[in-house]
Every structure is written in structure tokens, then in C-alpha cells.
Coordinates of C-alpha atoms in Angstrom, one line a residue:
M166 CA 14.6 10.3 -10.4
N167 CA 11.2 8.5 -11.2
L168 CA 10.3 6.0 -8.7
S169 CA 6.6 6.0 -9.4
D170 CA 6.5 2.7 -11.7
S171 CA 9.4 0.5 -10.7
Q172 CA 10.3 -3.3 -11.0
T173 CA 12.2 -5.5 -8.8
G174 CA 15.1 -7.1 -10.4
G175 CA 15.7 -11.1 -11.3
P176 CA 14.2 -13.4 -13.4
G177 CA 10.3 -12.6 -13.7
P178 CA 10.4 -9.3 -12.1
R179 CA 7.2 -8.4 -10.6
R180 CA 5.7 -5.1 -10.6
V181 CA 6.2 -3.1 -7.1
S182 CA 4.4 -0.2 -5.9
A183 CA 5.9 3.2 -6.0
M184 CA 5.9 3.3 -2.2
E185 CA 8.2 0.2 -2.4
A186 CA 10.5 1.9 -4.7
V187 CA 10.8 5.0 -2.3
L188 CA 11.3 3.0 0.8
G189 CA 13.8 0.8 -1.0
H190 CA 15.7 4.2 -2.3
L191 CA 15.6 5.8 1.2
R192 CA 16.7 2.6 3.2
G193 CA 19.5 2.1 0.7
A194 CA 20.5 5.5 1.3
I195 CA 20.6 5.0 5.0
E196 CA 22.3 1.8 4.9
N197 CA 24.9 2.9 2.7
G198 CA 25.6 6.1 4.5
E199 CA 24.5 8.8 2.6
Y200 CA 22.0 9.7 5.4
A201 CA 24.3 9.1 8.7
V202 CA 22.9 8.4 12.2
G203 CA 21.7 11.9 13.5
D204 CA 21.2 13.4 10.1
K205 CA 17.7 14.9 9.2
L206 CA 16.0 13.7 6.0
P207 CA 15.0 16.2 3.2
S208 CA 11.6 18.0 3.5
E209 CA 8.8 16.0 2.2
A210 CA 8.5 18.5 -0.4
E211 CA 12.0 18.0 -1.5
L212 CA 11.8 14.3 -1.2
C213 CA 8.4 14.5 -3.5
R214 CA 10.1 16.4 -6.2
T215 CA 13.1 14.7 -6.3
L216 CA 11.7 11.2 -6.2
E217 CA 8.9 12.3 -8.4
V218 CA 6.4 10.9 -6.4
S219 CA 3.0 12.2 -4.5
R220 CA 3.0 12.8 -0.9
P221 CA 0.8 10.2 0.4
V222 CA 3.2 7.5 -1.4
L223 CA 6.0 9.2 0.4
R224 CA 4.7 9.5 3.8
E225 CA 3.8 5.5 3.6
A226 CA 7.4 5.1 2.9
L227 CA 8.5 7.4 5.6
R228 CA 6.1 5.3 8.0
A229 CA 7.7 2.1 7.0
L230 CA 11.1 3.5 7.6
Q231 CA 10.1 4.5 11.1
T232 CA 8.6 0.9 11.6
M233 CA 11.8 -0.4 10.5
G234 CA 13.5 1.4 13.2
L235 CA 15.7 3.5 11.0
T236 CA 14.1 6.9 11.4
V237 CA 12.0 8.9 14.1
S238 CA 9.6 11.6 13.1
R239 CA 9.8 14.6 15.4
T240 CA 6.5 16.9 15.3
G241 CA 7.6 20.3 13.7
K242 CA 11.1 19.3 13.2
G243 CA 11.2 16.7 10.4
T244 CA 12.3 13.0 10.1
F245 CA 15.6 11.8 11.7
V246 CA 18.0 9.0 11.2
V247 CA 18.3 6.7 14.3
A248 CA 19.8 3.5 12.9
D249 CA 21.6 2.8 9.8
A250 CA 20.4 -1.2 9.6
V251 CA 17.3 -2.7 10.3
D252 CA 17.2 -4.6 13.7
E253 CA 13.4 -5.4 14.2
P254 CA 10.6 -3.6 13.0
T255 CA 8.1 -2.5 15.8
F256 CA 4.3 -2.2 15.6
G257 CA 2.6 0.1 17.7
D258 CA 3.6 -0.7 21.5
Y259 CA 5.1 -4.0 20.6
T260 CA 8.3 -5.4 18.6
A261 CA 7.9 -7.9 15.9
G262 CA 9.6 -10.6 18.0
D263 CA 7.5 -10.0 21.1
L264 CA 4.1 -9.8 19.2
L265 CA 5.1 -13.1 17.2
E266 CA 6.0 -15.1 20.6
V267 CA 2.9 -14.0 22.1
R268 CA 0.6 -14.9 19.1
R269 CA 2.3 -18.2 19.2
H270 CA 1.6 -19.1 22.8
V271 CA -1.9 -17.6 22.3
E272 CA -3.4 -18.2 18.7
I273 CA -2.1 -21.7 18.1
P274 CA -3.9 -23.6 21.0
V275 CA -6.7 -21.0 20.5
A276 CA -7.0 -22.8 17.1
G277 CA -7.2 -26.0 18.5
Y278 CA -9.9 -24.8 21.2
A279 CA -11.8 -23.5 18.3
A280 CA -11.9 -26.5 16.1
V281 CA -13.7 -28.4 19.3
R282 CA -16.0 -25.6 20.6
R283 CA -16.9 -23.5 17.6
T284 CA -20.6 -22.9 17.1
P285 CA -22.6 -23.1 13.6
E286 CA -22.5 -19.0 14.0
N287 CA -19.0 -18.9 14.5
L288 CA -18.3 -20.7 11.0
D289 CA -20.8 -18.7 9.6
H290 CA -19.3 -15.6 10.8
L291 CA -15.6 -16.7 9.7
H292 CA -16.9 -17.8 6.2
R293 CA -18.7 -14.7 5.6
L294 CA -15.5 -12.8 6.7
L295 CA -13.2 -14.9 4.6
D296 CA -15.3 -14.4 1.3
R297 CA -15.3 -10.7 1.7
M298 CA -11.4 -10.8 2.4
E299 CA -10.6 -12.9 -0.9
R300 CA -12.9 -10.5 -2.8
E301 CA -11.3 -7.2 -1.4
T302 CA -8.9 -5.2 -3.4
D303 CA -8.2 -2.2 -1.0
T304 CA -5.4 -2.9 1.1
T305 CA -6.6 -0.9 4.1
A306 CA -9.9 -2.9 4.3
W307 CA -8.2 -5.8 3.8
V308 CA -6.1 -5.2 6.7
A309 CA -9.1 -4.2 8.8
M310 CA -10.9 -7.6 7.8
D311 CA -7.4 -9.5 8.9
S312 CA -7.5 -8.5 12.2
L313 CA -11.3 -9.2 12.6
F314 CA -10.6 -13.0 11.3
H315 CA -7.9 -13.4 14.2
L316 CA -10.7 -11.8 16.4
A317 CA -13.2 -14.1 15.2
V318 CA -11.2 -17.4 15.7
A319 CA -10.4 -16.3 19.5
E320 CA -14.4 -15.7 19.7
A321 CA -14.9 -19.3 18.6
A322 CA -12.8 -20.9 21.2
Q323 CA -15.6 -19.7 23.8
N324 CA -13.2 -18.1 26.2
P325 CA -13.7 -14.3 26.9
V326 CA -10.0 -14.1 28.2
F327 CA -8.8 -15.0 24.6
R328 CA -10.7 -12.6 22.9
R329 CA -9.6 -10.0 25.5
V330 CA -5.7 -10.9 24.6
I331 CA -6.4 -10.5 20.8
E332 CA -8.4 -7.1 21.6
E333 CA -5.1 -5.8 23.2
I334 CA -2.7 -6.6 20.5
R335 CA -5.2 -5.9 17.6
D336 CA -4.1 -2.7 16.8
A337 CA -0.3 -4.1 16.3
L338 CA -1.9 -7.1 14.2
A339 CA -3.3 -4.7 11.7
R340 CA 0.1 -2.5 11.7
Q341 CA 1.9 -5.7 11.1
S342 CA -0.6 -7.0 8.6
A343 CA -0.3 -3.6 6.6
F344 CA 3.5 -3.7 6.8
L345 CA 3.9 -7.3 5.4
N346 CA 1.2 -6.8 2.6
E347 CA 3.1 -3.6 1.6
L348 CA 6.5 -5.0 1.6
G349 CA 5.9 -8.7 1.4
G350 CA 2.7 -9.2 -1.0
R351 CA 1.1 -11.6 1.4
R352 CA -2.4 -10.8 0.6
E353 CA -3.1 -13.7 -1.4
Q354 CA -0.9 -16.1 0.5
S355 CA -2.6 -15.0 3.9
N356 CA -5.8 -15.9 2.5
R357 CA -5.2 -19.4 1.5
E358 CA -3.7 -19.9 5.0
H359 CA -6.7 -18.4 6.5
R360 CA -9.0 -20.8 4.4
A361 CA -7.0 -23.4 5.7
I362 CA -7.8 -22.6 9.5
V363 CA -11.4 -22.2 8.7
E364 CA -11.5 -25.6 6.8
A365 CA -9.9 -27.3 10.1
L366 CA -12.6 -25.6 12.4
V367 CA -15.2 -26.9 10.1
D368 CA -13.9 -30.3 10.3
G369 CA -13.4 -30.1 14.0
S370 CA -9.9 -31.2 13.8
E371 CA -8.1 -29.8 16.8
H372 CA -4.7 -31.3 15.3
D373 CA -5.4 -29.6 12.0
A374 CA -6.4 -26.2 13.2
I375 CA -3.1 -26.1 15.3
Q376 CA -1.2 -27.1 12.2
A377 CA -2.9 -24.5 10.2
M378 CA -2.4 -21.7 12.5
S379 CA 1.4 -22.7 13.2
H380 CA 2.0 -22.6 9.3
H381 CA 0.0 -19.3 9.2
L382 CA 2.5 -17.8 12.0
D383 CA 5.5 -19.8 10.4
R384 CA 4.8 -17.5 7.1
V385 CA 4.5 -14.2 9.1
E386 CA 7.7 -14.9 10.7
T387 CA 9.6 -15.5 7.3
T388 CA 8.4 -12.6 5.3
L389 CA 9.3 -10.5 8.2
T390 CA 12.9 -11.9 8.2
D391 CA 12.8 -11.5 4.6
I392 CA 12.0 -8.1 4.6
V393 CA 14.7 -7.2 7.5
R394 CA 17.3 -8.9 5.7
A395 CA 16.3 -7.3 2.1
G396 CA 18.8 -4.6 2.4
R397 CA 21.7 -6.4 3.8
P398 CA 24.6 -7.1 1.6
G399 CA 25.2 -10.7 0.7
P400 CA 23.5 -13.5 -1.3
S401 CA 20.1 -13.2 0.2
A402 CA 19.8 -9.6 -0.4
G403 CA 16.7 -8.5 -2.6
A404 CA 13.5 -6.9 -2.6
G405 CA 10.8 -7.9 0.0
A406 CA 9.4 -11.5 0.0

């Protein structure tokens, strides 16, 4: 079984990564009962051999399974199934729901404050960061800049407490960003949403900045929901977002 070059189904199929294909295969096997709760997954070497993928690709897929709450990795023992359906992804110390709730209560008003308080230096920093993100092709590098972008918006609000809050969740933001980009193809859309936020800050429009950040977080939530639902039976089932 070679999952190194797969496509999603449906009209106009998009090419998916080997990691997505491996994740989809393993997630399906767990949700279909081929691996029951409590079972240990085959060893990395065995899975690489069976699925004909490299170890780095497999490990990315295994990390995604753990983020989804389907498995847990036990050092020296292997990977074990702990759930047969995706409930809510977890990013570091925070669930997706908890993280999004805080982001809505913090980042939306922060964007509004930033629109009326930003300095020329803040805008210059955000523009340079956006330009780099739009040119970047490496997902890991882009994800690092994504969390820096949200930190820079908080800095533009000129309140050190806001910056501290974003610093606290920065690792979770990066983990969420990587997850959404690997499984939801969010990078180009996110770049456009970030650009809209910065344009509102340039215009000094508190209303537009709040709307732009609200839209950005709405799209994050929609993509997360689509990923969680992707493996469930029914008319909405599909591959990613």
C-alpha cells in the first residue's frame, strides 16, 4: 500500500500530502474498529513498511492522531488507541475550544485597540512580516511567523498585558497553525485574512479591524470543525477543509 502520492476524491481532486494520506488511513482504521481502544498500533518500522512512507512522514501523522485525541504515545512502549472518534483536538496544554474562546475574547478587541493605537513602527513590522509570510514556502517557517504576526498585533495595541496573554498561548497557537495548515490547507487563505487585518490597522478603522479579526477566527473554527467531522459517516464526510 503506497500512500506517498495520494489524491482526495470528488470533482477537481487536490493533491494531498503523504502525511494526510497516512493520517486518513490510520484514522479510518481506528474509527472503523480495526484498531480498538486499548490496542497498540504496529511499530513505526512496520507501518513505514506497510504504508511505504518515510519515518518522518509517519511521525507527523502519529502526532496528528495524538492531537486529535485518538492515540497516546508512551515512551518505550509505543502508540496506543485511547478513543475511537475525534472529539476535540488539543494543542499543547489547551483544547481547541478553550483556545478559540480565549482568542475571541482577547484578539478581537485587541485588533480594535491596535487600529487606533498603532505606531508607524508597528505597521512597518507587520508589513515586513506579511511580506515574508506570503513568500514563504516552508510550513515550519510560516507557522513560526504566524504566531509572531498575532504577537505583533497585540504589541500594536500598546498594552503589555495583551502581549503577555498572547505569549502565554503562543506555543498552542503555533501547534494549531501547523495542524490547520497540514490538514486544512489554510496558508494562502490565512495570508489574505492577515492582510485584511493589517489594512484595517493602516486605515485606523477600529470597526474594520474587529471585523477582520472576527472573520479570521471564524475561518479557523470552520476549518477545525471540518477536520474533526472529516472521518465521520454521513453526507459531510470528506478529506480536510
